[in-house]
Amino acid sequence: MARIVAGPAHLIGRALLVHSDGSHEGGFGAHPELDRTVAAEARAVLDAGRTGTLEIGEQGSRCGAPLTLLVESSVPPPRMIVFGAIDFASALVRIGTFLGYHVTVCDARPVFATRARFPEAGEIVVDWPHRYLERTEVDARTVLCVLTHDAKFDVPLLKLALRLPVAYVGAMGSRRTHLDRNDRLREVGVTELELARLRSPIGLDLGARTPEETALSIASEIVANRRGGSGVSLAGAHTPIHHDTEPGPVGRIGSVA
């Protein structure tokens, strides 16, 4: 929910309830564009499980006298699960945390999956990836990043992951690895429709080489998938800067006031 905490006296105390399907209840009783703009802007904060403030013009734009809106979320942060405690994972943990995800690192090798190597992770799990995924909770906001690059981990993990109702499944590897992995997945019964969900090689084409650049390319693909972006350069493109994404599962995610 969002409430107006500073602004014209006739609007203070009003609230707008925002649902995860993009619909909203209540309103501010001001300019007709205000409720629509607030719902769209607040949803990005709410579905990240955050509470914070937004500043939006009284007529629903970034121009004009600003209203300060308090956004209160009623859901926890979304999850990012990183499978494979490799050097690239450390950079991905940092950027995932920066984006507001609760980040879990999972690896079957205790020598690599340590707090010393991943101090910013919300959770570190030593277990076989597919066994952990079988028992942990995921939802329609969860993103799964498979960096293990090893068939004995990847195949059972992806067989399960591609059948779960999560937001994103990506796997690291060369194009050659990707083709070989797909063949292995088909052999264990993964369908073409399920394979179509797999983002592999993981990330957008940024020409990335370092762990940090690679993490940025993965995070960029996750954001584009989450917000309905194309991943192309905005310069010269005739596409909207902000996209309307497909509705998610219905449920109250918070309020704006």
XYZ file of C-alpha atoms in Angstrom:
257
model
C 0.000 0.000 0.000
C 1.136 3.566 -0.547
C 0.148 6.584 1.487
C 0.798 10.262 0.870
C 3.049 11.473 3.656
C 3.664 14.966 2.263
C 1.614 16.990 -0.168
C -1.627 18.975 -0.445
C -3.788 18.751 2.674
C -6.746 17.282 0.759
C -4.665 14.245 -0.270
C -2.806 13.478 2.947
C -3.925 10.193 4.491
C -5.385 8.717 1.307
C -4.175 5.294 0.195
C -4.003 3.035 -2.843
C -3.863 -0.775 -2.585
C -1.853 -2.375 -5.387
C -2.204 -6.038 -6.435
C 0.388 -8.175 -8.194
C -1.774 -8.377 -11.334
C -1.416 -4.597 -11.757
C -4.911 -3.734 -10.525
C -5.490 -1.395 -7.612
C -8.136 -0.360 -5.106
C -8.851 2.986 -3.540
C -7.180 6.110 -4.832
C -6.201 9.655 -4.148
C -9.183 11.423 -5.720
C -6.935 13.834 -7.599
C -5.842 13.983 -11.274
C -7.068 10.847 -13.140
C -3.530 9.922 -14.203
C -2.182 10.002 -10.659
C -3.607 6.650 -9.516
C -2.468 4.874 -12.698
C 1.050 6.291 -12.501
C 1.371 5.584 -8.796
C 0.231 1.970 -9.269
C 2.774 1.417 -12.070
C 5.684 3.064 -10.249
C 4.870 1.535 -6.858
C 4.587 -1.995 -8.211
C 8.308 -2.011 -9.020
C 8.996 -1.245 -5.354
C 6.318 -3.531 -3.975
C 7.163 -6.660 -5.938
C 10.771 -6.254 -4.825
C 9.497 -6.565 -1.263
C 10.705 -3.088 -0.371
C 9.258 -0.261 1.672
C 10.308 3.227 0.667
C 9.199 6.518 -0.845
C 8.431 7.785 -4.348
C 8.093 11.338 -5.614
C 5.476 11.836 -8.327
C 3.850 15.017 -9.622
C 0.276 15.658 -8.494
C -0.918 15.208 -12.093
C 0.744 11.817 -12.432
C 3.975 12.883 -14.094
C 7.500 13.660 -13.012
C 6.735 17.336 -13.594
C 4.907 19.775 -11.352
C 4.633 19.947 -7.588
C 5.810 16.578 -6.243
C 3.923 14.365 -3.854
C 5.992 12.189 -1.531
C 4.440 8.721 -1.358
C 5.173 6.097 1.250
C 5.166 2.595 -0.276
C 4.571 -0.239 2.181
C 5.178 -3.789 0.946
C 3.428 -6.841 2.363
C 5.614 -9.444 0.644
C 9.209 -10.548 1.321
C 11.984 -9.773 -1.172
C 12.164 -12.063 -4.229
C 14.717 -14.848 -4.242
C 17.769 -15.330 -6.426
C 19.352 -18.768 -6.116
C 22.860 -19.058 -7.547
C 23.997 -22.624 -8.135
C 27.767 -23.003 -8.345
C 30.158 -21.249 -5.954
C 32.556 -20.090 -8.661
C 34.319 -16.725 -9.008
C 31.572 -15.392 -11.289
C 29.017 -16.196 -8.583
C 30.557 -13.715 -6.162
C 29.918 -10.801 -8.523
C 26.393 -12.055 -9.237
C 25.639 -12.234 -5.506
C 26.651 -8.586 -5.122
C 24.542 -7.320 -8.013
C 21.595 -9.534 -7.042
C 21.669 -8.085 -3.536
C 21.903 -4.585 -5.007
C 18.745 -5.288 -7.056
C 16.877 -6.277 -3.910
C 16.962 -10.054 -4.153
C 17.485 -12.341 -1.185
C 20.419 -14.292 -2.638
C 21.207 -17.918 -1.842
C 24.402 -19.623 -3.008
C 24.240 -23.414 -3.321
C 27.128 -25.763 -4.088
C 27.850 -29.384 -3.195
C 31.495 -28.569 -2.433
C 31.984 -27.204 1.112
C 35.441 -25.868 0.322
C 33.911 -23.378 -2.146
C 30.543 -22.590 -0.552
C 31.787 -20.523 2.383
C 30.791 -17.280 4.075
C 34.323 -15.960 3.542
C 33.900 -16.218 -0.238
C 30.325 -14.888 -0.293
C 29.965 -12.402 2.563
C 27.017 -10.606 0.928
C 24.894 -13.717 0.339
C 21.732 -13.998 2.399
C 22.219 -17.749 2.674
C 24.875 -20.319 1.789
C 23.872 -23.954 1.310
C 26.163 -26.964 0.945
C 24.144 -29.599 -0.897
C 23.636 -31.053 -4.329
C 21.786 -28.343 -6.297
C 18.795 -30.442 -7.349
C 18.308 -31.783 -3.815
C 18.253 -28.267 -2.402
C 15.863 -27.054 -5.098
C 13.512 -29.942 -4.308
C 13.106 -28.822 -0.705
C 13.287 -25.037 -0.827
C 10.415 -22.646 -1.495
C 10.218 -20.802 -4.806
C 7.551 -18.628 -6.394
C 6.756 -16.657 -9.530
C 9.377 -14.005 -8.638
C 12.255 -16.441 -8.019
C 15.221 -16.431 -10.412
C 17.533 -19.431 -10.771
C 21.073 -18.935 -12.089
C 22.957 -22.141 -12.863
C 26.709 -21.491 -13.000
C 27.906 -25.010 -12.168
C 28.916 -25.784 -15.766
C 29.037 -29.503 -14.991
C 26.575 -32.036 -16.435
C 26.365 -34.094 -13.249
C 24.987 -31.019 -11.474
C 23.284 -29.227 -14.373
C 21.115 -32.000 -15.803
C 19.181 -33.093 -12.669
C 18.960 -29.472 -11.537
C 17.621 -28.090 -14.820
C 15.240 -31.003 -15.287
C 13.561 -29.895 -12.065
C 14.009 -26.127 -12.495
C 12.356 -25.984 -15.916
C 9.205 -27.532 -14.452
C 8.863 -25.051 -11.593
C 6.727 -21.877 -11.732
C 9.688 -19.513 -11.386
C 10.381 -16.242 -13.185
C 13.721 -17.090 -14.788
C 16.052 -20.050 -15.356
C 19.473 -19.321 -16.827
C 22.517 -21.549 -17.277
C 26.138 -20.639 -17.945
C 28.182 -22.273 -20.663
C 29.421 -21.925 -24.213
C 27.093 -22.491 -27.166
C 28.676 -25.902 -27.559
C 27.970 -26.691 -23.903
C 24.430 -25.430 -24.358
C 23.751 -27.801 -27.276
C 25.267 -30.772 -25.443
C 23.309 -29.944 -22.302
C 20.057 -29.697 -24.253
C 20.671 -33.153 -25.715
C 21.271 -34.540 -22.227
C 18.087 -32.890 -20.953
C 16.051 -34.368 -23.799
C 17.428 -37.802 -22.924
C 16.006 -37.483 -19.392
C 12.567 -36.434 -20.643
C 12.676 -32.637 -20.759
C 10.297 -31.421 -23.478
C 10.961 -28.810 -26.147
C 8.436 -26.517 -24.468
C 10.329 -26.804 -21.191
C 13.668 -26.252 -22.936
C 12.299 -23.054 -24.454
C 12.201 -21.565 -20.948
C 15.964 -21.961 -20.513
C 18.091 -18.833 -20.972
C 21.352 -20.309 -22.178
C 24.020 -19.140 -22.664
C 22.969 -17.005 -19.704
C 22.854 -13.211 -19.959
C 22.605 -10.520 -22.614
C 25.239 -9.920 -25.282
C 27.344 -7.177 -23.674
C 30.674 -8.587 -24.761
C 31.322 -9.348 -21.087
C 34.613 -10.893 -20.003
C 35.202 -10.192 -16.308
C 33.078 -11.680 -13.508
C 31.576 -8.253 -12.856
C 30.711 -7.698 -16.517
C 29.239 -11.177 -16.734
C 27.142 -10.558 -13.619
C 25.898 -7.333 -15.194
C 24.867 -9.169 -18.373
C 22.970 -11.771 -16.325
C 21.293 -9.131 -14.179
C 20.344 -7.164 -17.299
C 18.621 -10.208 -18.777
C 16.774 -10.821 -15.500
C 15.547 -7.213 -15.372
C 14.516 -7.271 -19.048
C 12.611 -10.515 -18.452
C 11.006 -9.108 -15.316
C 9.942 -5.788 -16.826
C 9.218 -6.849 -20.399
C 12.238 -5.116 -21.929
C 13.813 -6.062 -25.247
C 17.464 -5.685 -24.230
C 18.207 -3.469 -27.259
C 19.806 -0.040 -26.972
C 17.286 2.728 -26.278
C 19.209 5.112 -28.515
C 17.489 5.100 -31.904
C 14.953 2.481 -30.848
C 11.234 3.174 -31.201
C 10.308 1.249 -28.078
C 8.877 2.506 -24.782
C 11.337 3.087 -21.949
C 8.939 1.483 -19.483
C 7.060 -1.672 -20.460
C 3.832 -3.213 -19.238
C 4.633 -6.802 -18.308
C 2.283 -9.774 -18.279
C 0.164 -10.073 -15.124
C 1.608 -12.132 -12.323
C -0.270 -14.227 -9.787
C -3.114 -12.288 -8.226
C -2.609 -11.185 -4.658
C -2.117 -8.031 -2.672
C 1.499 -6.950 -2.672
C 1.248 -3.670 -0.839
C -0.077 -0.182 -0.683
C 0.843 3.358 -1.556
C -0.127 6.390 0.415
